[in-house]
GROMACS .gro file of C-alpha atoms in nm:
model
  280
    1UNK     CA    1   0.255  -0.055  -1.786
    2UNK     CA    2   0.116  -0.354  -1.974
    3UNK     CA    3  -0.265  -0.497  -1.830
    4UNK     CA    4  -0.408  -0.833  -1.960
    5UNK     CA    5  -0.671  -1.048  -1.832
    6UNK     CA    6  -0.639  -1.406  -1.705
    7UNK     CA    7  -0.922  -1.687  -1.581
    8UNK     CA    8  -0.861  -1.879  -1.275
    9UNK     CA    9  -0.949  -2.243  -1.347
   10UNK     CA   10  -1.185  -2.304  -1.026
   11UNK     CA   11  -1.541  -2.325  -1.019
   12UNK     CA   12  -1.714  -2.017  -0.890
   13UNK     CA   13  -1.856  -2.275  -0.644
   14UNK     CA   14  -1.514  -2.279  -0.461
   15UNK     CA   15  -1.500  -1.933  -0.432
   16UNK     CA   16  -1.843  -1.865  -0.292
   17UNK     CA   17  -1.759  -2.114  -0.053
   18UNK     CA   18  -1.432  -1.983   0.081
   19UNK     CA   19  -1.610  -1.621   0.055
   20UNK     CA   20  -1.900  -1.735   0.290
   21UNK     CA   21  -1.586  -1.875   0.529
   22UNK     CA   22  -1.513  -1.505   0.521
   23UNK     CA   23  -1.795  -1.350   0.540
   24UNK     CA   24  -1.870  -1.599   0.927
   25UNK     CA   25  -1.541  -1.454   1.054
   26UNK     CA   26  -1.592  -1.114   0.993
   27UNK     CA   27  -1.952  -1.130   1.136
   28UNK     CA   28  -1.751  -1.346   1.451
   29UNK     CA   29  -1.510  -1.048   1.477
   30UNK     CA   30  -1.801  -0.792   1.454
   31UNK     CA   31  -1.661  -0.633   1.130
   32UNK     CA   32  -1.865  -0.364   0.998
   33UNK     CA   33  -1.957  -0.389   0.671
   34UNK     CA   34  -1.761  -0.181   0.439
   35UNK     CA   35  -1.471  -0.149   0.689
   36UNK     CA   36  -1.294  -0.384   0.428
   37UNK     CA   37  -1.078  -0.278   0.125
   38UNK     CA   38  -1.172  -0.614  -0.071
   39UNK     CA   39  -1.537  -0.780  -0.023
   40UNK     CA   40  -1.521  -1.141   0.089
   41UNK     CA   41  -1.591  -1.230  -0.285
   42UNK     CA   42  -1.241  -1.102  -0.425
   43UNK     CA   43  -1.085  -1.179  -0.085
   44UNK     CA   44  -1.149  -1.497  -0.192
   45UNK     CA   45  -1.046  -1.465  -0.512
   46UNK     CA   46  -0.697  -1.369  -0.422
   47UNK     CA   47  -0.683  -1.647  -0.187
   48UNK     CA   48  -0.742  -1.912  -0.458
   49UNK     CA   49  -0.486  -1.755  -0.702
   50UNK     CA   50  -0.216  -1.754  -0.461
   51UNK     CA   51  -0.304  -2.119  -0.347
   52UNK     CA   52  -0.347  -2.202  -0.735
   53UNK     CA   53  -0.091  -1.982  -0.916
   54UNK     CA   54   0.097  -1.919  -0.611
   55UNK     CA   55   0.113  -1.583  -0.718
   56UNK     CA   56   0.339  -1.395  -0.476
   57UNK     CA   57   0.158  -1.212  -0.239
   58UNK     CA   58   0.278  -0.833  -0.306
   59UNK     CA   59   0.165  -0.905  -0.648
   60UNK     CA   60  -0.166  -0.984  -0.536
   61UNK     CA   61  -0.205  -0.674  -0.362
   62UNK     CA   62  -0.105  -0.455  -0.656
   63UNK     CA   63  -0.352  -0.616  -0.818
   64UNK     CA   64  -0.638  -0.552  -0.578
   65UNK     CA   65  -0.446  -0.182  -0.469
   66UNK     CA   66  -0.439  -0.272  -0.168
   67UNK     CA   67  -0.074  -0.292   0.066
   68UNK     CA   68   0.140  -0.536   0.087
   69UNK     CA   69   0.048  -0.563   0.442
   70UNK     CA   70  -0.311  -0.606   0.432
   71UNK     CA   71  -0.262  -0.836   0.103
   72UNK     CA   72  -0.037  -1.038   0.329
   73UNK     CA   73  -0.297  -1.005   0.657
   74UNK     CA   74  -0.568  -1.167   0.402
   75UNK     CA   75  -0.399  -1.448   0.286
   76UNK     CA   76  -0.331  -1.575   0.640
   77UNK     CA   77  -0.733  -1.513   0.672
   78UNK     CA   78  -0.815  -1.719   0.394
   79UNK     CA   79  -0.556  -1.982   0.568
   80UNK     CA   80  -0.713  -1.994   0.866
   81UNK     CA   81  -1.044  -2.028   0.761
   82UNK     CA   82  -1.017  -2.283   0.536
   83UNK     CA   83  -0.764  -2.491   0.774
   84UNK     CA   84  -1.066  -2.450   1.055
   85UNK     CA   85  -1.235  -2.669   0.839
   86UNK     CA   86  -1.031  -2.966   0.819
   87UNK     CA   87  -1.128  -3.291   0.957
   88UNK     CA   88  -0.920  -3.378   1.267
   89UNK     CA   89  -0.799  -3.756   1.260
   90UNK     CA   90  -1.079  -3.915   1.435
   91UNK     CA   91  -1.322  -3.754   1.203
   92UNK     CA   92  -1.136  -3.902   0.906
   93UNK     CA   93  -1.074  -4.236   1.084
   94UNK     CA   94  -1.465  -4.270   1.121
   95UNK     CA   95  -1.538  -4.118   0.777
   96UNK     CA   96  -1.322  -4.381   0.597
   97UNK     CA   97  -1.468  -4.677   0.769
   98UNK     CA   98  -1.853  -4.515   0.721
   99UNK     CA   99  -1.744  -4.467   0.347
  100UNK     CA  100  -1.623  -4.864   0.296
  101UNK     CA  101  -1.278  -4.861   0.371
  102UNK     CA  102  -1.091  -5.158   0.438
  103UNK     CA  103  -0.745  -4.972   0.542
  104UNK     CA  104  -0.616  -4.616   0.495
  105UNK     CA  105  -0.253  -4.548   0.393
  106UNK     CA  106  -0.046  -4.353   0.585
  107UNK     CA  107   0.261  -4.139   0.432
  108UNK     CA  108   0.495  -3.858   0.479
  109UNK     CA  109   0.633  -3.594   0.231
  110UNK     CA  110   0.915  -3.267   0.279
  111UNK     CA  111   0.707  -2.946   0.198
  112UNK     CA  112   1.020  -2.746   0.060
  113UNK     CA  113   1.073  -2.394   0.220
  114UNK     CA  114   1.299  -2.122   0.206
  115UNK     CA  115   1.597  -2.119   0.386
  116UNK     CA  116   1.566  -2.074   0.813
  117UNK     CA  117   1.816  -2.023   0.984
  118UNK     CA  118   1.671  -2.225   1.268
  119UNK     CA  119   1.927  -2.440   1.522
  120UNK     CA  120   1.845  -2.740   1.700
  121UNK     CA  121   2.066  -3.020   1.847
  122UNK     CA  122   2.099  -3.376   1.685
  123UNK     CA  123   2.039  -3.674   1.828
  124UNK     CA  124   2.390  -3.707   1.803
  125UNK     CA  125   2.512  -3.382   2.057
  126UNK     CA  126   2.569  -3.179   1.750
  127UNK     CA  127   2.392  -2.868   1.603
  128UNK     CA  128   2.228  -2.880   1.315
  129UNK     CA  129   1.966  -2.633   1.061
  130UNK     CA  130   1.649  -2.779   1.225
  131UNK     CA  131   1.452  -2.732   0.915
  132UNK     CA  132   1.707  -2.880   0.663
  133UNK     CA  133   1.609  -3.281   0.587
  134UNK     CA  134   1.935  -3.493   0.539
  135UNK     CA  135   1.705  -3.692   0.355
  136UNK     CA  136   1.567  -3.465   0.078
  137UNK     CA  137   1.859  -3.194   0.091
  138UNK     CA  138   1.670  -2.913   0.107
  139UNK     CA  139   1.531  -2.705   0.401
  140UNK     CA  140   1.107  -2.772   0.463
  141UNK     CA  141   0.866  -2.891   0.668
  142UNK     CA  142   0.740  -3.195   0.750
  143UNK     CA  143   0.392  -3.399   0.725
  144UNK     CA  144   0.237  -3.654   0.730
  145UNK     CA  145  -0.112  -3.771   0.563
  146UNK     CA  146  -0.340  -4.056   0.542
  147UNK     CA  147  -0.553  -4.173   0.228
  148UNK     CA  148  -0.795  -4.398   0.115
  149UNK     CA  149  -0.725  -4.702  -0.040
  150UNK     CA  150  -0.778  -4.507  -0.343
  151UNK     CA  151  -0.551  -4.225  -0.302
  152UNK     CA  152  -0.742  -3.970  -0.165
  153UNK     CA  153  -0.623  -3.740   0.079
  154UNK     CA  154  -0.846  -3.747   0.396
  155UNK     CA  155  -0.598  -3.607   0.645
  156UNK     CA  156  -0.300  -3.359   0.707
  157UNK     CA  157  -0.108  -3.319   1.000
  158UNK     CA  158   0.059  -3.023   1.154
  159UNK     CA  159   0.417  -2.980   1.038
  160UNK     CA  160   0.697  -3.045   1.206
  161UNK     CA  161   1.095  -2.949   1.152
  162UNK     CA  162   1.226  -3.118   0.792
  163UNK     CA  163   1.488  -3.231   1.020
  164UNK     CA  164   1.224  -3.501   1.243
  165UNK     CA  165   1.196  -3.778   1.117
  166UNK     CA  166   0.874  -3.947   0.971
  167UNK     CA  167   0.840  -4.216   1.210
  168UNK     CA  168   0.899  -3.929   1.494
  169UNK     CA  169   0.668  -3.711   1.327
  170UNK     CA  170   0.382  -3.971   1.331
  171UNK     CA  171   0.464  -4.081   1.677
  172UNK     CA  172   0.359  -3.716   1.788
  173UNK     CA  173   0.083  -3.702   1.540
  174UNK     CA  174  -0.094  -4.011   1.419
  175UNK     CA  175   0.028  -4.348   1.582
  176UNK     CA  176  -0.218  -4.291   1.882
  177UNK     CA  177  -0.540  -4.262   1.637
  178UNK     CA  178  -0.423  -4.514   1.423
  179UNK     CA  179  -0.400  -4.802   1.680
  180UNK     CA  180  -0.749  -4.697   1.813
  181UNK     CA  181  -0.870  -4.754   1.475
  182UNK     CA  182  -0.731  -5.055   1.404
  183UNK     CA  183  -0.868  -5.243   1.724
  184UNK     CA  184  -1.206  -5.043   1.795
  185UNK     CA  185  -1.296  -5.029   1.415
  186UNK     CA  186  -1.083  -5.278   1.209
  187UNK     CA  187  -0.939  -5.096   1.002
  188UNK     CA  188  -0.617  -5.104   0.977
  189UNK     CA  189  -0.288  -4.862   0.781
  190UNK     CA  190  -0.039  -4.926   0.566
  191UNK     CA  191   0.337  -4.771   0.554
  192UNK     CA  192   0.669  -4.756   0.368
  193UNK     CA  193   0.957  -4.907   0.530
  194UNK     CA  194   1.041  -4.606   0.691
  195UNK     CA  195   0.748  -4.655   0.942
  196UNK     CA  196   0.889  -5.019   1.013
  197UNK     CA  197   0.867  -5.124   1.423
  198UNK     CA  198   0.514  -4.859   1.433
  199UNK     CA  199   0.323  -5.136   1.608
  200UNK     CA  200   0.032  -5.297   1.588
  201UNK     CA  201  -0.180  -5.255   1.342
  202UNK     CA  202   0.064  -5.024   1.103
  203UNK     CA  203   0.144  -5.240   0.836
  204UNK     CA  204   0.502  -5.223   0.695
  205UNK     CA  205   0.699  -5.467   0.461
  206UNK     CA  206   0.874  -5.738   0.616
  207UNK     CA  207   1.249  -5.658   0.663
  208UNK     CA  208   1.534  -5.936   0.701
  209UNK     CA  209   1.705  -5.948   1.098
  210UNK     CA  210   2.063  -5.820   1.112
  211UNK     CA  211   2.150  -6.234   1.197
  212UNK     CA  212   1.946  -6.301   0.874
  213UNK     CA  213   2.182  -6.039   0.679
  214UNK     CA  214   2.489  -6.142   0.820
  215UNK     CA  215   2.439  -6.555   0.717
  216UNK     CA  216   2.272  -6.377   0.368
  217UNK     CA  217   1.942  -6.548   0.457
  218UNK     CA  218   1.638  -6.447   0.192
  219UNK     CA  219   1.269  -6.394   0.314
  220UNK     CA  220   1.061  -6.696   0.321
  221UNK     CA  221   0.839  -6.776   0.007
  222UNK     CA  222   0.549  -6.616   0.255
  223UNK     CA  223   0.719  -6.301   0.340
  224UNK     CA  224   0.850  -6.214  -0.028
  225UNK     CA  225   0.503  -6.261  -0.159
  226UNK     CA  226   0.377  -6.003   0.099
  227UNK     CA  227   0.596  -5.732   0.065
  228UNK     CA  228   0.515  -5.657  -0.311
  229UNK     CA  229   0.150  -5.714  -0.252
  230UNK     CA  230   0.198  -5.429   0.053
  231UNK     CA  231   0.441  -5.232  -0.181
  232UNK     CA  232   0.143  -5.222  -0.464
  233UNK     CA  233  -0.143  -5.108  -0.209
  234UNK     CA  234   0.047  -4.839  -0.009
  235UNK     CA  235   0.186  -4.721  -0.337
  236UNK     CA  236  -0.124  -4.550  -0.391
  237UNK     CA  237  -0.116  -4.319  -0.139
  238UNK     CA  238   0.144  -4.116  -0.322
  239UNK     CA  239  -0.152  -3.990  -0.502
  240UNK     CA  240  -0.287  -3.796  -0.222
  241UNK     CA  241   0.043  -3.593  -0.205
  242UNK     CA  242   0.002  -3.516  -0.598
  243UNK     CA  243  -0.329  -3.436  -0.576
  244UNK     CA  244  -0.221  -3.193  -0.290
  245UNK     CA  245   0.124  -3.022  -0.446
  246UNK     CA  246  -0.017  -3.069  -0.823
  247UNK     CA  247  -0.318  -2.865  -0.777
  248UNK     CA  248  -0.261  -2.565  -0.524
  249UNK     CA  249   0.117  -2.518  -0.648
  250UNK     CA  250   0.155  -2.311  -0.350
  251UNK     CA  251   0.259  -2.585  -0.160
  252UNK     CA  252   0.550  -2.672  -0.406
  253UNK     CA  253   0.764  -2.427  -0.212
  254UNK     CA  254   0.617  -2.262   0.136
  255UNK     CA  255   0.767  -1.891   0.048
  256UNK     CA  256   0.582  -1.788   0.405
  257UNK     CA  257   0.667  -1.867   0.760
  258UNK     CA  258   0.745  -2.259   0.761
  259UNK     CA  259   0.580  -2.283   1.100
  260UNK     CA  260   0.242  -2.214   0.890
  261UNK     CA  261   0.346  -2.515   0.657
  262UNK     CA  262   0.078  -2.715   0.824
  263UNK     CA  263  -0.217  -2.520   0.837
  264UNK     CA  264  -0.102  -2.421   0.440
  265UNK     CA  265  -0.134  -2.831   0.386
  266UNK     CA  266  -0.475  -2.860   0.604
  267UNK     CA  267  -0.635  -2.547   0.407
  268UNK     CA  268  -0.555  -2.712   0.074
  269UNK     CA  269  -0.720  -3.009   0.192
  270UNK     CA  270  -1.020  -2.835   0.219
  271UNK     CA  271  -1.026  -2.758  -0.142
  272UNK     CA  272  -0.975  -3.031  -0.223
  273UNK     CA  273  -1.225  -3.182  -0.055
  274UNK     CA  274  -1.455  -2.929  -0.180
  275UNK     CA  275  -1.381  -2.946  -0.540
  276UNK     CA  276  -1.389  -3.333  -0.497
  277UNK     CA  277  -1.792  -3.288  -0.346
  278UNK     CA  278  -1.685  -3.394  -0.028
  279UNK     CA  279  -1.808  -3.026   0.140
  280UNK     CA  280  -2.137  -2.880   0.042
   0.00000   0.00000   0.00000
């Protein structure tokens, strides 16, 4: 048997945070202390390597001899906990606009899962995998997130089948929020194309009718100098994904239940958030 040692590239800031998240819910559940195996310290610790490293789970528990079980029963902990913390949509509506922001972007990704063997019917009467996306070819989860103008993630939503759409999957999610804040507090989102037909106040790129593609008709001069002046805006918001999937690799491929793939997504927000300064 072979040891080494390793560092975990996050500031012990992060993981006294996420170990006082700990420490609340076992005083809410009335833990005693020392009931634990692992104090809230290297709970935490565990939790940020397998969001980090995504170090699989039963190798986590070797590590800290504990079971697989219990190593698996204290990563959905740290989950929880940290996903608690998110900001719900109104809260990061109101933040953006407090913080200067003319318009958030709003944007949709596949989380990538392992394979379910899920049914569901089409909208076409026939079955299909429900968490396989036509689009991206691979089984996952879907969500969808706003930014700031910058490209900072502010948002997550709660996942939904790869195999719903993202305009569906904002419909049940976002759309509602969205056109409250674009009347009540002027300030309005951008989309992809995908998004097209939202409504007011989701801002899309202008598309050609079907009579305009039939005769071969081009944009006006107006409309093709607004769609690459959208295109360049929006195009930020891919940055909130990266900063997401790039950091806490964990989210690169969802090796737990898919249904979780949302609160997974809201928990990394959190630290992100926190390692951004955004939580004290």
């Amino acid at each position: 048997m072979i040891t080494y040692s390793a560092t975990l590239d996050v500031a012990d800031e992060l993981a006294l945070y996420l170990s006082g998240l700990l420490t609340d819910e076992r005083r809410r559940r009335g833990t005693a202390i020392g009931r634990r195996a692992l104090s809230t310290f290297h709970q935490a610790v565990m939790g940020l390597r397998w969001f980090r490293d995504r170090t699989a789970i039963p190798a986590l528990a070797r590590d800290n001899n504990i079971s697989r079980a219990t190593g698996y029963r204290y990563i959905d902990e740290v989950i929880d906990v940290l996903a608690n913390k998110a900001p719900d949509l109104h809260q990061a509506l109101l933040t953006a606009k407090n913080d200067g922001a003319r318009y958030v972007i709003l944007d949709g990704t596949l989380l990538p899962c392992d394979r379910l063997g899920e049914k569901t019917t089409s909208v076409t009467g026939t079955e299909i995998d429900r968490w396989y996306s036509g689009k991206h070819r691979q089984h996952g989860g879907t969500i969808q997130a706003l930014t700031t103008p910058e490209g900072f993630p502010i948002w997550v939503s709660p996942v939904e089948p790869g195999s719903v759409h993202d305009i569906t999957a904002a419909e049940n999610h976002a759309l509602g929020a969205l056109y409250w804040a674009a009347s009540q507090l002027d300030l309005p989102t951008l989309a992809d194309g995908g998004y097209h037909g939202t409504g007011a106040g989701v801002h899309t790129i202008i598309k050609r009718s079907k009579a305009a593609h039939v005769l071969g008709s081009p944009l006006n001069t107006d409309h093709r100098t607004h769609n690459p002046l959208q295109r360049s805006l929006r195009a930020l918001g891919e940055r909130g994904f990266a900063l997401l999937t790039q950091r806490w690799r964990t989210l690169q491929r969802i090796t737990a239940s898919p249904r979780k793939t949302g609160h997974i997504a809201q928990a990394a927000l959190v630290l992100t958030h926190h390692e951004h300064g955004r939580i004290h």
